[in-house]
Structures are given as structure tokens and as C-alpha cells.
């Protein structure tokens, strides 16, 4: 059986000193995540499914626990101490998220259930009140279903038309076609910041500039970006930014819609009830101001407190250390994996985050996934909710390994070794 | 690793690499499409049923080793069987792969018993069978595992 030789020194850019520093950092970070002590089938867990959801550090788990144990109360209603504590923690989280993406105002941070709900909110509140027949919405060929279907639903409701930016063989957007698609009929551009399947980091700043020169607002799907690169919504000048907590080391069921306050102010509420109301009579209802106008019902308070802890955790690590580590993992993994005969990497953009999608000749991703699972290695196999992209590359599914701050070079060696083994077993 | 060997027995590899009764079937009077949206596996199944007996059965599509081998073994086991017998085998097969029971007289199909240790893969093993059931009932809607 051929086993991939560990190649600690193949990365020409790395020096021994930075390797050691990286190693020490990662070992420290790994201690923060209790699940990483888990063993599966007698083998240590190698968690490489971070694009689906990341693992949670103690501080996040503890923050939720602490809220339920000591501070549990509803927000914005009670005069009593617990309600006040809960409200303070809830609003503190809004400010933490404001700073994470450098929004101008805290009230531009709307808490929703996740990226999907954030995009649906914009489609139904912004789009439905403004779009009419033959207006055009531009998306891209690498979108996740969550950034396709809400727009298709809106098109059915309004008669608007979807236009799609093609993806080239490397997994990059065709910017010439994009610029040609922008016209007087374009009413919105909605694109992913980072592809969950290919890892491609799209040149969103340039794309936003182009859209704005046609007075077209831009929504960015940041689900796959916020935990892996610094995001500055004012620098990007995007109009909406949507992301989820659970891909950011925070809890599931909570996410954020950022919107420029001028746009959010003009938009009608999305759902009715709870904090979105200022006063109600049976004749008329006055809506609350931002951000509460879009936060109907009792929110996921523990989730908001949890994501706030996750943001603090990331801030303590710092994006420069995190990005450097994930980039080193990606270049190491890309080199090691691409040496495997019969393996084809899907997505070779020049600017990528730590996502590696691949197919193996003569082997179905599901069979590979089952084999890897029995080695304790968690990867994603399937179409990653990007079926149009699978069709574009002519594959039914891929195997996707995606990295986070706690992954190590030796885990990538284990992945490569297991791929050599699965080839041997399926020979 | 033992349950992996149990799952991927040589006979399964054999049917994965050289699926039996693979390809289009002319003059088919029973057809159905099956789809597993989780993994993207697709199957088209066609049969010639005369006087309640499956005279011929063929399939096409893309799938993993388990779903392809299951489809291939299914076509072998159903040729010449009556519709009633086919549905009875389907019931036994489902019991086998979900671990509910170990039916007697499963022949080569017992090779798929290893699936019961892999609940995530039951849908792969049963896709072809559910499609066969739909074809017998002349269902026009594609069968989905979800």
C-alpha cells in the first residue's frame, strides 16, 4: 500500500520558526474545543467538515449555559434584574457583531435565524416591495441554494428575471459577462463572498463598484467568509451582508443580516409580532424602529449570547494568525492531495479559503465518505447544496475537506493517507 | 474496519465495476426514475412485464458502489419473477438492509446485509428497489429518497 509521505517542508514559504509558532498556536487553540478530544471507531476525530458547521469552543458553550443558569429572562420587556441582564448581554452582542464586520451602526445588525433567513428577508421585504415584471436580479453560478431559491420565489411573485454570472474552469466568476449583464433593468446583485464548494474568494469589492456605477445595490452571502477572513462592510460598501453564527464557531439557529440603515429604514417589516411593534390597535400598528422592526417574536437570546462569545473568541486569536494558519493548511493540503493519481480538485481559483473539493476517478464520493468516517475523518460528500455548480463541473457530487483554525498538518496527512487506502481497497 | 469489509464485499465491487443488465431497454412497458438528492445518485429503470411476470429488466444511471451493486443484483434476482414475488423480495430486502430481520432465501442479495451497520447508506441500497416498486405501480413522479 502506498502511503503519502509526510511533507512538512514542502511549503517553500514557511520557515522552521513560523512552523513551530503555528504548531504551538494550533495546539493551544485545540484545547479550547472539547469535542476535539472525541474518538470515533477508536481513532481521534479529524474534523474536516467546517464549511458545513464549525465546532464550538468552551467559551461559547459556557456562555449559553451561563445565560440559562443565571440570567434567563426575556429581553426588552422586563423591569426586573434578570431581564435587564439578558437585555444587556443581547445588545452587547449586537455591538460585538457590529465591530466584527465594521458596520457603521449597531442598529444595522439584525438578528435572524441564519444566512438563509437573512436572504429571504431581503428578498421578501426589499425585493417584493420594489421589483416588478422584467426587472433583473443577478446571481452567480456558484451560489448555494439559499442564494438561488429565495430569488426564484421572488421572481415568481413579481415577474422579475434571474441572470446568472458564469463560472470558469478554475472556479472563478466571469467578470466580463458580469459587467455586460449589469444594465438599467438590474435591480439587485446577490452573490456569495466565498464559495462553500470551491473556496473561491470572489472579487466582491470590484463587483460592488461595478454594480454601484449602475446604481444597483449588492447583497453578499457571507456565510462562508466571516470565520475565515476579515470582513469590513464599510470598506466593501456592500448594501446587505448575510451570515450565520454556526459557521463562525457559534451556536446554530442564529444569524445576522447587515443592511445599510438608509435601506433598512425604507423596507417594510418581514414578519409581524413581538419586538417589531411600537403600538397596536385594531385599526393600525406602528412599527418599531431599527433594528427591532425586523426582529419579530422572542429571539434566540441564548444563541445571540453564544455568537457574541464566539466573536470574542475570534478577536482574541486575531484574523492575521487565523488566516495565515488556514492558508498554510490549504497550500499544504492542495499539494499533497493533488499528487494522488486519479484525483481531480474542483475549484482552483487563485484566491481561496481553506476548502478543498475533489473527485477520485472510478470512485463515488459517498463510498469515500463512508471509508473516511471509519478512520475518524469527517468530510462532506454530496452536492453541498450547489447543484447548478455540480452540473457546471459535470460531477454528481464531490468530497469536500474544509479547514478551521484547529486543524493541523498531521490531520491533512491522515486525510491523504486514508485516500491512498480507499484507492487501494477499491482497486 | 471489519464492518467496512462486511459492507464492501468482493461481490459488491464486482457488480459495481460490471453492473449486470445495464443499459436501455427497448419496448419496456414499465419505467420509473429514482433520485437521491443527498448524493446526486440517479437511476432509470425499465421493465417488460407480461402476464404479471417480469420478462426483462434493465437500469441506467450514476451512483455509488452500494447503489449500483444493489441495482445490478436486483435486476438479476427479479428476472422471471412475478410482480407479487418482486414486491415480496423488496419487503425482505428492506428488512435485510435496515437490520429489522434476516430473511431466508435471499441468495446473492445477502451480500448487502452489511449495510445495516451503516444507517446513512440504507438509502443508497434501497434506491433501485423503490424505483422498481414505482415502475410496477406505473408511478410517473420520480422517486426521491428524501
PDB file of N, CA and C in Angstrom, chain B residues 33-128:
ATOM      1  N   UNK B  33     -38.105   6.622 -12.667  1.00  0.00           N
ATOM      2  CA  UNK B  33     -36.852   7.309 -12.367  1.00  0.00           C
ATOM      3  C   UNK B  33     -36.702   7.384 -10.846  1.00  0.00           C
ATOM      4  N   UNK B  34     -35.484   7.179 -10.376  1.00  0.00           N
ATOM      5  CA  UNK B  34     -35.225   7.326  -8.944  1.00  0.00           C
ATOM      6  C   UNK B  34     -34.101   8.324  -8.726  1.00  0.00           C
ATOM      7  N   UNK B  35     -34.146   9.007  -7.588  1.00  0.00           N
ATOM      8  CA  UNK B  35     -33.180  10.071  -7.342  1.00  0.00           C
ATOM      9  C   UNK B  35     -32.894  10.174  -5.854  1.00  0.00           C
ATOM     10  N   UNK B  36     -31.624  10.269  -5.514  1.00  0.00           N
ATOM     11  CA  UNK B  36     -31.242  10.528  -4.129  1.00  0.00           C
ATOM     12  C   UNK B  36     -30.630  11.921  -4.046  1.00  0.00           C
ATOM     13  N   UNK B  37     -31.420  12.920  -3.649  1.00  0.00           N
ATOM     14  CA  UNK B  37     -30.929  14.296  -3.687  1.00  0.00           C
ATOM     15  C   UNK B  37     -29.751  14.543  -2.746  1.00  0.00           C
ATOM     16  N   UNK B  38     -29.577  13.681  -1.738  1.00  0.00           N
ATOM     17  CA  UNK B  38     -28.461  13.874  -0.812  1.00  0.00           C
ATOM     18  C   UNK B  38     -27.123  13.697  -1.503  1.00  0.00           C
ATOM     19  N   UNK B  39     -27.039  12.711  -2.396  1.00  0.00           N
ATOM     20  CA  UNK B  39     -25.737  12.442  -3.006  1.00  0.00           C
ATOM     21  C   UNK B  39     -25.757  12.654  -4.506  1.00  0.00           C
ATOM     22  N   UNK B  40     -26.928  12.896  -5.078  1.00  0.00           N
ATOM     23  CA  UNK B  40     -26.997  13.132  -6.514  1.00  0.00           C
ATOM     24  C   UNK B  40     -27.126  11.858  -7.337  1.00  0.00           C
ATOM     25  N   UNK B  41     -27.284  10.711  -6.667  1.00  0.00           N
ATOM     26  CA  UNK B  41     -27.430   9.454  -7.412  1.00  0.00           C
ATOM     27  C   UNK B  41     -28.755   9.417  -8.172  1.00  0.00           C
ATOM     28  N   UNK B  42     -28.657   8.898  -9.408  1.00  0.00           N
ATOM     29  CA  UNK B  42     -29.849   8.823 -10.254  1.00  0.00           C
ATOM     30  C   UNK B  42     -29.945   7.446 -10.867  1.00  0.00           C
ATOM     31  N   UNK B  43     -31.169   6.964 -11.032  1.00  0.00           N
ATOM     32  CA  UNK B  43     -31.358   5.681 -11.696  1.00  0.00           C
ATOM     33  C   UNK B  43     -32.593   5.745 -12.592  1.00  0.00           C
ATOM     34  N   UNK B  44     -32.464   5.155 -13.802  1.00  0.00           N
ATOM     35  CA  UNK B  44     -33.629   4.958 -14.665  1.00  0.00           C
ATOM     36  C   UNK B  44     -33.824   3.463 -14.772  1.00  0.00           C
ATOM     37  N   UNK B  45     -35.029   3.018 -14.493  1.00  0.00           N
ATOM     38  CA  UNK B  45     -35.313   1.589 -14.505  1.00  0.00           C
ATOM     39  C   UNK B  45     -36.389   1.304 -15.550  1.00  0.00           C
ATOM     40  N   UNK B  46     -36.189   0.238 -16.305  1.00  0.00           N
ATOM     41  CA  UNK B  46     -37.181  -0.130 -17.328  1.00  0.00           C
ATOM     42  C   UNK B  46     -37.435  -1.629 -17.256  1.00  0.00           C
ATOM     43  N   UNK B  47     -38.692  -2.038 -17.444  1.00  0.00           N
ATOM     44  CA  UNK B  47     -39.048  -3.455 -17.369  1.00  0.00           C
ATOM     45  C   UNK B  47     -40.011  -3.811 -18.495  1.00  0.00           C
ATOM     46  N   UNK B  48     -39.966  -5.079 -18.878  1.00  0.00           N
ATOM     47  CA  UNK B  48     -41.021  -5.623 -19.734  1.00  0.00           C
ATOM     48  C   UNK B  48     -41.797  -6.622 -18.873  1.00  0.00           C
ATOM     49  N   UNK B  49     -43.037  -6.276 -18.579  1.00  0.00           N
ATOM     50  CA  UNK B  49     -43.881  -7.139 -17.744  1.00  0.00           C
ATOM     51  C   UNK B  49     -45.008  -7.696 -18.615  1.00  0.00           C
ATOM     52  N   UNK B  50     -45.064  -9.029 -18.690  1.00  0.00           N
ATOM     53  CA  UNK B  50     -46.136  -9.673 -19.468  1.00  0.00           C
ATOM     54  C   UNK B  50     -46.840 -10.673 -18.582  1.00  0.00           C
ATOM     55  N   UNK B  51     -48.164 -10.631 -18.596  1.00  0.00           N
ATOM     56  CA  UNK B  51     -48.977 -11.552 -17.792  1.00  0.00           C
ATOM     57  C   UNK B  51     -48.501 -11.585 -16.330  1.00  0.00           C
ATOM     58  N   UNK B  52     -48.165 -10.406 -15.824  1.00  0.00           N
ATOM     59  CA  UNK B  52     -47.770 -10.301 -14.417  1.00  0.00           C
ATOM     60  C   UNK B  52     -46.385 -10.834 -14.107  1.00  0.00           C
ATOM     61  N   UNK B  53     -45.583 -11.113 -15.139  1.00  0.00           N
ATOM     62  CA  UNK B  53     -44.235 -11.644 -14.910  1.00  0.00           C
ATOM     63  C   UNK B  53     -43.200 -10.679 -15.512  1.00  0.00           C
ATOM     64  N   UNK B  54     -42.109 -10.450 -14.757  1.00  0.00           N
ATOM     65  CA  UNK B  54     -41.039  -9.560 -15.233  1.00  0.00           C
ATOM     66  C   UNK B  54     -40.166 -10.350 -16.216  1.00  0.00           C
ATOM     67  N   UNK B  55     -40.382 -10.091 -17.511  1.00  0.00           N
ATOM     68  CA  UNK B  55     -39.614 -10.819 -18.531  1.00  0.00           C
ATOM     69  C   UNK B  55     -38.219 -10.246 -18.696  1.00  0.00           C
ATOM     70  N   UNK B  56     -38.140  -8.909 -18.606  1.00  0.00           N
ATOM     71  CA  UNK B  56     -36.816  -8.286 -18.711  1.00  0.00           C
ATOM     72  C   UNK B  56     -36.781  -7.043 -17.831  1.00  0.00           C
ATOM     73  N   UNK B  57     -35.580  -6.693 -17.378  1.00  0.00           N
ATOM     74  CA  UNK B  57     -35.417  -5.528 -16.503  1.00  0.00           C
ATOM     75  C   UNK B  57     -33.998  -5.001 -16.682  1.00  0.00           C
ATOM     76  N   UNK B  58     -33.875  -3.695 -16.943  1.00  0.00           N
ATOM     77  CA  UNK B  58     -32.553  -3.079 -17.112  1.00  0.00           C
ATOM     78  C   UNK B  58     -32.543  -1.716 -16.424  1.00  0.00           C
ATOM     79  N   UNK B  59     -31.328  -1.254 -16.133  1.00  0.00           N
ATOM     80  CA  UNK B  59     -31.228   0.067 -15.499  1.00  0.00           C
ATOM     81  C   UNK B  59     -30.060   0.870 -16.063  1.00  0.00           C
ATOM     82  N   UNK B  60     -30.136   2.198 -15.870  1.00  0.00           N
ATOM     83  CA  UNK B  60     -29.041   3.107 -16.222  1.00  0.00           C
ATOM     84  C   UNK B  60     -28.937   4.150 -15.115  1.00  0.00           C
ATOM     85  N   UNK B  61     -27.793   4.821 -15.047  1.00  0.00           N
ATOM     86  CA  UNK B  61     -27.689   5.911 -14.082  1.00  0.00           C
ATOM     87  C   UNK B  61     -26.294   6.051 -13.508  1.00  0.00           C
ATOM     88  N   UNK B  62     -26.183   6.967 -12.530  1.00  0.00           N
ATOM     89  CA  UNK B  62     -24.912   7.139 -11.830  1.00  0.00           C
ATOM     90  C   UNK B  62     -25.144   6.905 -10.341  1.00  0.00           C
ATOM     91  N   UNK B  63     -24.179   6.262  -9.708  1.00  0.00           N
ATOM     92  CA  UNK B  63     -24.356   6.020  -8.288  1.00  0.00           C
ATOM     93  C   UNK B  63     -23.089   5.505  -7.642  1.00  0.00           C
ATOM     94  N   UNK B  64     -23.164   5.370  -6.326  1.00  0.00           N
ATOM     95  CA  UNK B  64     -22.033   4.859  -5.567  1.00  0.00           C
ATOM     96  C   UNK B  64     -21.964   3.344  -5.716  1.00  0.00           C
ATOM     97  N   UNK B  65     -20.967   2.733  -5.121  1.00  0.00           N
ATOM     98  CA  UNK B  65     -20.796   1.280  -5.222  1.00  0.00           C
ATOM     99  C   UNK B  65     -22.023   0.555  -4.682  1.00  0.00           C
ATOM    100  N   UNK B  66     -22.540   1.038  -3.557  1.00  0.00           N
ATOM    101  CA  UNK B  66     -23.677   0.354  -2.930  1.00  0.00           C
ATOM    102  C   UNK B  66     -24.927   0.443  -3.797  1.00  0.00           C
ATOM    103  N   UNK B  67     -25.234   1.653  -4.298  1.00  0.00           N
ATOM    104  CA  UNK B  67     -26.481   1.786  -5.060  1.00  0.00           C
ATOM    105  C   UNK B  67     -26.374   1.077  -6.408  1.00  0.00           C
ATOM    106  N   UNK B  68     -25.189   1.115  -7.030  1.00  0.00           N
ATOM    107  CA  UNK B  68     -25.021   0.454  -8.327  1.00  0.00           C
ATOM    108  C   UNK B  68     -25.078  -1.070  -8.163  1.00  0.00           C
ATOM    109  N   UNK B  69     -24.368  -1.586  -7.176  1.00  0.00           N
ATOM    110  CA  UNK B  69     -24.367  -3.037  -6.964  1.00  0.00           C
ATOM    111  C   UNK B  69     -25.765  -3.525  -6.589  1.00  0.00           C
ATOM    112  N   UNK B  70     -26.466  -2.731  -5.782  1.00  0.00           N
ATOM    113  CA  UNK B  70     -27.813  -3.118  -5.374  1.00  0.00           C
ATOM    114  C   UNK B  70     -28.741  -3.184  -6.585  1.00  0.00           C
ATOM    115  N   UNK B  71     -28.616  -2.195  -7.475  1.00  0.00           N
ATOM    116  CA  UNK B  71     -29.453  -2.179  -8.684  1.00  0.00           C
ATOM    117  C   UNK B  71     -29.126  -3.386  -9.562  1.00  0.00           C
ATOM    118  N   UNK B  72     -27.836  -3.653  -9.708  1.00  0.00           N
ATOM    119  CA  UNK B  72     -27.405  -4.762 -10.555  1.00  0.00           C
ATOM    120  C   UNK B  72     -27.897  -6.108 -10.009  1.00  0.00           C
ATOM    121  N   UNK B  73     -27.700  -6.308  -8.716  1.00  0.00           N
ATOM    122  CA  UNK B  73     -28.146  -7.565  -8.078  1.00  0.00           C
ATOM    123  C   UNK B  73     -29.672  -7.694  -8.123  1.00  0.00           C
ATOM    124  N   UNK B  74     -30.339  -6.552  -8.007  1.00  0.00           N
ATOM    125  CA  UNK B  74     -31.807  -6.574  -8.056  1.00  0.00           C
ATOM    126  C   UNK B  74     -32.287  -7.071  -9.421  1.00  0.00           C
ATOM    127  N   UNK B  75     -31.677  -6.544 -10.492  1.00  0.00           N
ATOM    128  CA  UNK B  75     -32.136  -6.947 -11.829  1.00  0.00           C
ATOM    129  C   UNK B  75     -31.946  -8.449 -12.020  1.00  0.00           C
ATOM    130  N   UNK B  76     -30.821  -8.972 -11.522  1.00  0.00           N
ATOM    131  CA  UNK B  76     -30.576 -10.411 -11.639  1.00  0.00           C
ATOM    132  C   UNK B  76     -31.633 -11.212 -10.892  1.00  0.00           C
ATOM    133  N   UNK B  77     -31.963 -10.722  -9.699  1.00  0.00           N
ATOM    134  CA  UNK B  77     -32.845 -11.531  -8.851  1.00  0.00           C
ATOM    135  C   UNK B  77     -34.312 -11.442  -9.273  1.00  0.00           C
ATOM    136  N   UNK B  78     -34.670 -10.406 -10.020  1.00  0.00           N
ATOM    137  CA  UNK B  78     -36.098 -10.230 -10.324  1.00  0.00           C
ATOM    138  C   UNK B  78     -36.512 -10.780 -11.684  1.00  0.00           C
ATOM    139  N   UNK B  79     -35.527 -11.046 -12.528  1.00  0.00           N
ATOM    140  CA  UNK B  79     -35.887 -11.517 -13.868  1.00  0.00           C
ATOM    141  C   UNK B  79     -36.619 -12.850 -13.765  1.00  0.00           C
ATOM    142  N   UNK B  80     -37.787 -12.905 -14.377  1.00  0.00           N
ATOM    143  CA  UNK B  80     -38.579 -14.142 -14.361  1.00  0.00           C
ATOM    144  C   UNK B  80     -39.539 -14.250 -13.176  1.00  0.00           C
ATOM    145  N   UNK B  81     -39.445 -13.268 -12.254  1.00  0.00           N
ATOM    146  CA  UNK B  81     -40.338 -13.315 -11.079  1.00  0.00           C
ATOM    147  C   UNK B  81     -41.678 -12.629 -11.412  1.00  0.00           C
ATOM    148  N   UNK B  82     -42.701 -13.033 -10.677  1.00  0.00           N
ATOM    149  CA  UNK B  82     -43.993 -12.356 -10.846  1.00  0.00           C
ATOM    150  C   UNK B  82     -43.955 -11.028 -10.084  1.00  0.00           C
ATOM    151  N   UNK B  83     -44.905 -10.169 -10.394  1.00  0.00           N
ATOM    152  CA  UNK B  83     -44.959  -8.861  -9.709  1.00  0.00           C
ATOM    153  C   UNK B  83     -45.096  -9.057  -8.203  1.00  0.00           C
ATOM    154  N   UNK B  84     -45.937 -10.000  -7.825  1.00  0.00           N
ATOM    155  CA  UNK B  84     -46.155 -10.272  -6.397  1.00  0.00           C
ATOM    156  C   UNK B  84     -44.866 -10.743  -5.724  1.00  0.00           C
ATOM    157  N   UNK B  85     -44.137 -11.627  -6.429  1.00  0.00           N
ATOM    158  CA  UNK B  85     -42.864 -12.119  -5.877  1.00  0.00           C
ATOM    159  C   UNK B  85     -41.859 -10.979  -5.743  1.00  0.00           C
ATOM    160  N   UNK B  86     -41.837 -10.110  -6.758  1.00  0.00           N
ATOM    161  CA  UNK B  86     -40.889  -8.980  -6.731  1.00  0.00           C
ATOM    162  C   UNK B  86     -41.148  -8.095  -5.514  1.00  0.00           C
ATOM    163  N   UNK B  87     -42.427  -7.824  -5.258  1.00  0.00           N
ATOM    164  CA  UNK B  87     -42.759  -6.955  -4.122  1.00  0.00           C
ATOM    165  C   UNK B  87     -42.438  -7.640  -2.785  1.00  0.00           C
ATOM    166  N   UNK B  88     -42.576  -8.958  -2.759  1.00  0.00           N
ATOM    167  CA  UNK B  88     -42.226  -9.702  -1.534  1.00  0.00           C
ATOM    168  C   UNK B  88     -40.716  -9.657  -1.296  1.00  0.00           C
ATOM    169  N   UNK B  89     -39.937  -9.783  -2.387  1.00  0.00           N
ATOM    170  CA  UNK B  89     -38.469  -9.706  -2.256  1.00  0.00           C
ATOM    171  C   UNK B  89     -38.059  -8.303  -1.798  1.00  0.00           C
ATOM    172  N   UNK B  90     -38.742  -7.305  -2.349  1.00  0.00           N
ATOM    173  CA  UNK B  90     -38.471  -5.913  -1.941  1.00  0.00           C
ATOM    174  C   UNK B  90     -38.648  -5.757  -0.421  1.00  0.00           C
ATOM    175  N   UNK B  91     -39.730  -6.339   0.090  1.00  0.00           N
ATOM    176  CA  UNK B  91     -40.020  -6.228   1.517  1.00  0.00           C
ATOM    177  C   UNK B  91     -38.916  -6.909   2.337  1.00  0.00           C
ATOM    178  N   UNK B  92     -38.529  -8.097   1.893  1.00  0.00           N
ATOM    179  CA  UNK B  92     -37.452  -8.832   2.576  1.00  0.00           C
ATOM    180  C   UNK B  92     -36.139  -8.053   2.508  1.00  0.00           C
ATOM    181  N   UNK B  93     -35.887  -7.466   1.330  1.00  0.00           N
ATOM    182  CA  UNK B  93     -34.633  -6.743   1.143  1.00  0.00           C
ATOM    183  C   UNK B  93     -34.560  -5.535   2.084  1.00  0.00           C
ATOM    184  N   UNK B  94     -35.685  -4.836   2.202  1.00  0.00           N
ATOM    185  CA  UNK B  94     -35.709  -3.682   3.110  1.00  0.00           C
ATOM    186  C   UNK B  94     -35.453  -4.118   4.548  1.00  0.00           C
ATOM    187  N   UNK B  95     -36.033  -5.248   4.927  1.00  0.00           N
ATOM    188  CA  UNK B  95     -35.811  -5.776   6.282  1.00  0.00           C
ATOM    189  C   UNK B  95     -34.342  -6.132   6.477  1.00  0.00           C
ATOM    190  N   UNK B  96     -33.738  -6.691   5.428  1.00  0.00           N
ATOM    191  CA  UNK B  96     -32.332  -7.105   5.496  1.00  0.00           C
ATOM    192  C   UNK B  96     -31.402  -5.909   5.710  1.00  0.00           C
ATOM    193  N   UNK B  97     -31.560  -4.865   4.883  1.00  0.00           N
ATOM    194  CA  UNK B  97     -30.591  -3.749   4.950  1.00  0.00           C
ATOM    195  C   UNK B  97     -30.839  -2.822   6.133  1.00  0.00           C
ATOM    196  N   UNK B  98     -32.072  -2.828   6.665  1.00  0.00           N
ATOM    197  CA  UNK B  98     -32.303  -1.987   7.833  1.00  0.00           C
ATOM    198  C   UNK B  98     -32.058  -2.755   9.126  1.00  0.00           C
ATOM    199  N   UNK B  99     -31.785  -4.065   8.990  1.00  0.00           N
ATOM    200  CA  UNK B  99     -31.460  -4.853  10.177  1.00  0.00           C
ATOM    201  C   UNK B  99     -32.678  -5.265  10.977  1.00  0.00           C
ATOM    202  N   UNK B 100     -33.868  -5.104  10.390  1.00  0.00           N
ATOM    203  CA  UNK B 100     -35.104  -5.484  11.087  1.00  0.00           C
ATOM    204  C   UNK B 100     -35.178  -7.000  11.220  1.00  0.00           C
ATOM    205  N   UNK B 101     -34.759  -7.707  10.163  1.00  0.00           N
ATOM    206  CA  UNK B 101     -34.839  -9.170  10.179  1.00  0.00           C
ATOM    207  C   UNK B 101     -33.822  -9.724   9.191  1.00  0.00           C
ATOM    208  N   UNK B 102     -33.461 -10.979   9.354  1.00  0.00           N
ATOM    209  CA  UNK B 102     -32.616 -11.648   8.366  1.00  0.00           C
ATOM    210  C   UNK B 102     -33.481 -12.685   7.649  1.00  0.00           C
ATOM    211  N   UNK B 103     -34.055 -12.305   6.530  1.00  0.00           N
ATOM    212  CA  UNK B 103     -34.971 -13.209   5.834  1.00  0.00           C
ATOM    213  C   UNK B 103     -34.215 -14.400   5.240  1.00  0.00           C
ATOM    214  N   UNK B 104     -34.908 -15.522   5.106  1.00  0.00           N
ATOM    215  CA  UNK B 104     -34.314 -16.702   4.460  1.00  0.00           C
ATOM    216  C   UNK B 104     -34.307 -16.490   2.947  1.00  0.00           C
ATOM    217  N   UNK B 105     -33.537 -17.318   2.280  1.00  0.00           N
ATOM    218  CA  UNK B 105     -33.621 -17.409   0.815  1.00  0.00           C
ATOM    219  C   UNK B 105     -33.381 -16.084   0.107  1.00  0.00           C
ATOM    220  N   UNK B 106     -32.418 -15.318   0.539  1.00  0.00           N
ATOM    221  CA  UNK B 106     -32.145 -14.056  -0.153  1.00  0.00           C
ATOM    222  C   UNK B 106     -31.101 -14.236  -1.245  1.00  0.00           C
ATOM    223  N   UNK B 107     -30.490 -15.384  -1.314  1.00  0.00           N
ATOM    224  CA  UNK B 107     -29.487 -15.642  -2.354  1.00  0.00           C
ATOM    225  C   UNK B 107     -28.351 -14.639  -2.291  1.00  0.00           C
ATOM    226  N   UNK B 108     -27.931 -14.200  -3.480  1.00  0.00           N
ATOM    227  CA  UNK B 108     -26.811 -13.256  -3.558  1.00  0.00           C
ATOM    228  C   UNK B 108     -27.089 -11.938  -2.846  1.00  0.00           C
ATOM    229  N   UNK B 109     -28.365 -11.614  -2.700  1.00  0.00           N
ATOM    230  CA  UNK B 109     -28.720 -10.317  -2.095  1.00  0.00           C
ATOM    231  C   UNK B 109     -28.220 -10.188  -0.657  1.00  0.00           C
ATOM    232  N   UNK B 110     -27.964 -11.306  -0.005  1.00  0.00           N
ATOM    233  CA  UNK B 110     -27.479 -11.238   1.384  1.00  0.00           C
ATOM    234  C   UNK B 110     -26.144 -10.505   1.478  1.00  0.00           C
ATOM    235  N   UNK B 111     -25.463 -10.380   0.333  1.00  0.00           N
ATOM    236  CA  UNK B 111     -24.187  -9.675   0.326  1.00  0.00           C
ATOM    237  C   UNK B 111     -24.361  -8.215   0.776  1.00  0.00           C
ATOM    238  N   UNK B 112     -25.592  -7.714   0.667  1.00  0.00           N
ATOM    239  CA  UNK B 112     -25.848  -6.320   1.055  1.00  0.00           C
ATOM    240  C   UNK B 112     -26.256  -6.186   2.535  1.00  0.00           C
ATOM    241  N   UNK B 113     -26.210  -7.275   3.278  1.00  0.00           N
ATOM    242  CA  UNK B 113     -26.598  -7.213   4.695  1.00  0.00           C
ATOM    243  C   UNK B 113     -25.698  -6.275   5.496  1.00  0.00           C
ATOM    244  N   UNK B 114     -24.457  -6.082   5.023  1.00  0.00           N
ATOM    245  CA  UNK B 114     -23.521  -5.209   5.736  1.00  0.00           C
ATOM    246  C   UNK B 114     -24.002  -3.775   5.849  1.00  0.00           C
ATOM    247  N   UNK B 115     -24.948  -3.393   4.991  1.00  0.00           N
ATOM    248  CA  UNK B 115     -25.467  -2.022   5.003  1.00  0.00           C
ATOM    249  C   UNK B 115     -26.094  -1.681   6.356  1.00  0.00           C
ATOM    250  N   UNK B 116     -26.611  -2.717   7.063  1.00  0.00           N
ATOM    251  CA  UNK B 116     -27.318  -2.415   8.314  1.00  0.00           C
ATOM    252  C   UNK B 116     -26.429  -1.734   9.358  1.00  0.00           C
ATOM    253  N   UNK B 117     -25.103  -1.891   9.240  1.00  0.00           N
ATOM    254  CA  UNK B 117     -24.202  -1.205  10.170  1.00  0.00           C
ATOM    255  C   UNK B 117     -23.955   0.254   9.753  1.00  0.00           C
ATOM    256  N   UNK B 118     -24.501   0.653   8.596  1.00  0.00           N
ATOM    257  CA  UNK B 118     -24.277   1.995   8.055  1.00  0.00           C
ATOM    258  C   UNK B 118     -25.631   2.649   7.733  1.00  0.00           C
ATOM    259  N   UNK B 119     -26.343   3.122   8.753  1.00  0.00           N
ATOM    260  CA  UNK B 119     -27.694   3.656   8.503  1.00  0.00           C
ATOM    261  C   UNK B 119     -27.719   4.751   7.422  1.00  0.00           C
ATOM    262  N   UNK B 120     -26.596   5.503   7.313  1.00  0.00           N
ATOM    263  CA  UNK B 120     -26.570   6.574   6.302  1.00  0.00           C
ATOM    264  C   UNK B 120     -26.622   6.011   4.887  1.00  0.00           C
ATOM    265  N   UNK B 121     -26.298   4.709   4.746  1.00  0.00           N
ATOM    266  CA  UNK B 121     -26.207   4.157   3.395  1.00  0.00           C
ATOM    267  C   UNK B 121     -27.435   3.328   2.999  1.00  0.00           C
ATOM    268  N   UNK B 122     -28.430   3.230   3.886  1.00  0.00           N
ATOM    269  CA  UNK B 122     -29.624   2.433   3.564  1.00  0.00           C
ATOM    270  C   UNK B 122     -30.315   2.990   2.313  1.00  0.00           C
ATOM    271  N   UNK B 123     -30.340   4.321   2.215  1.00  0.00           N
ATOM    272  CA  UNK B 123     -30.989   4.940   1.053  1.00  0.00           C
ATOM    273  C   UNK B 123     -30.285   4.584  -0.251  1.00  0.00           C
ATOM    274  N   UNK B 124     -28.953   4.436  -0.188  1.00  0.00           N
ATOM    275  CA  UNK B 124     -28.197   4.044  -1.383  1.00  0.00           C
ATOM    276  C   UNK B 124     -28.645   2.644  -1.820  1.00  0.00           C
ATOM    277  N   UNK B 125     -28.782   1.745  -0.835  1.00  0.00           N
ATOM    278  CA  UNK B 125     -29.098   0.346  -1.132  1.00  0.00           C
ATOM    279  C   UNK B 125     -30.526   0.176  -1.628  1.00  0.00           C
ATOM    280  N   UNK B 126     -31.436   1.048  -1.172  1.00  0.00           N
ATOM    281  CA  UNK B 126     -32.852   0.820  -1.490  1.00  0.00           C
ATOM    282  C   UNK B 126     -33.360   1.668  -2.661  1.00  0.00           C
ATOM    283  N   UNK B 127     -32.515   2.565  -3.182  1.00  0.00           N
ATOM    284  CA  UNK B 127     -32.975   3.458  -4.260  1.00  0.00           C
ATOM    285  C   UNK B 127     -33.537   2.666  -5.447  1.00  0.00           C
ATOM    286  N   UNK B 128     -32.772   1.691  -5.940  1.00  0.00           N
ATOM    287  CA  UNK B 128     -33.208   0.918  -7.110  1.00  0.00           C
ATOM    288  C   UNK B 128     -34.508   0.173  -6.806  1.00  0.00           C
TER     289      UNK B 128
END
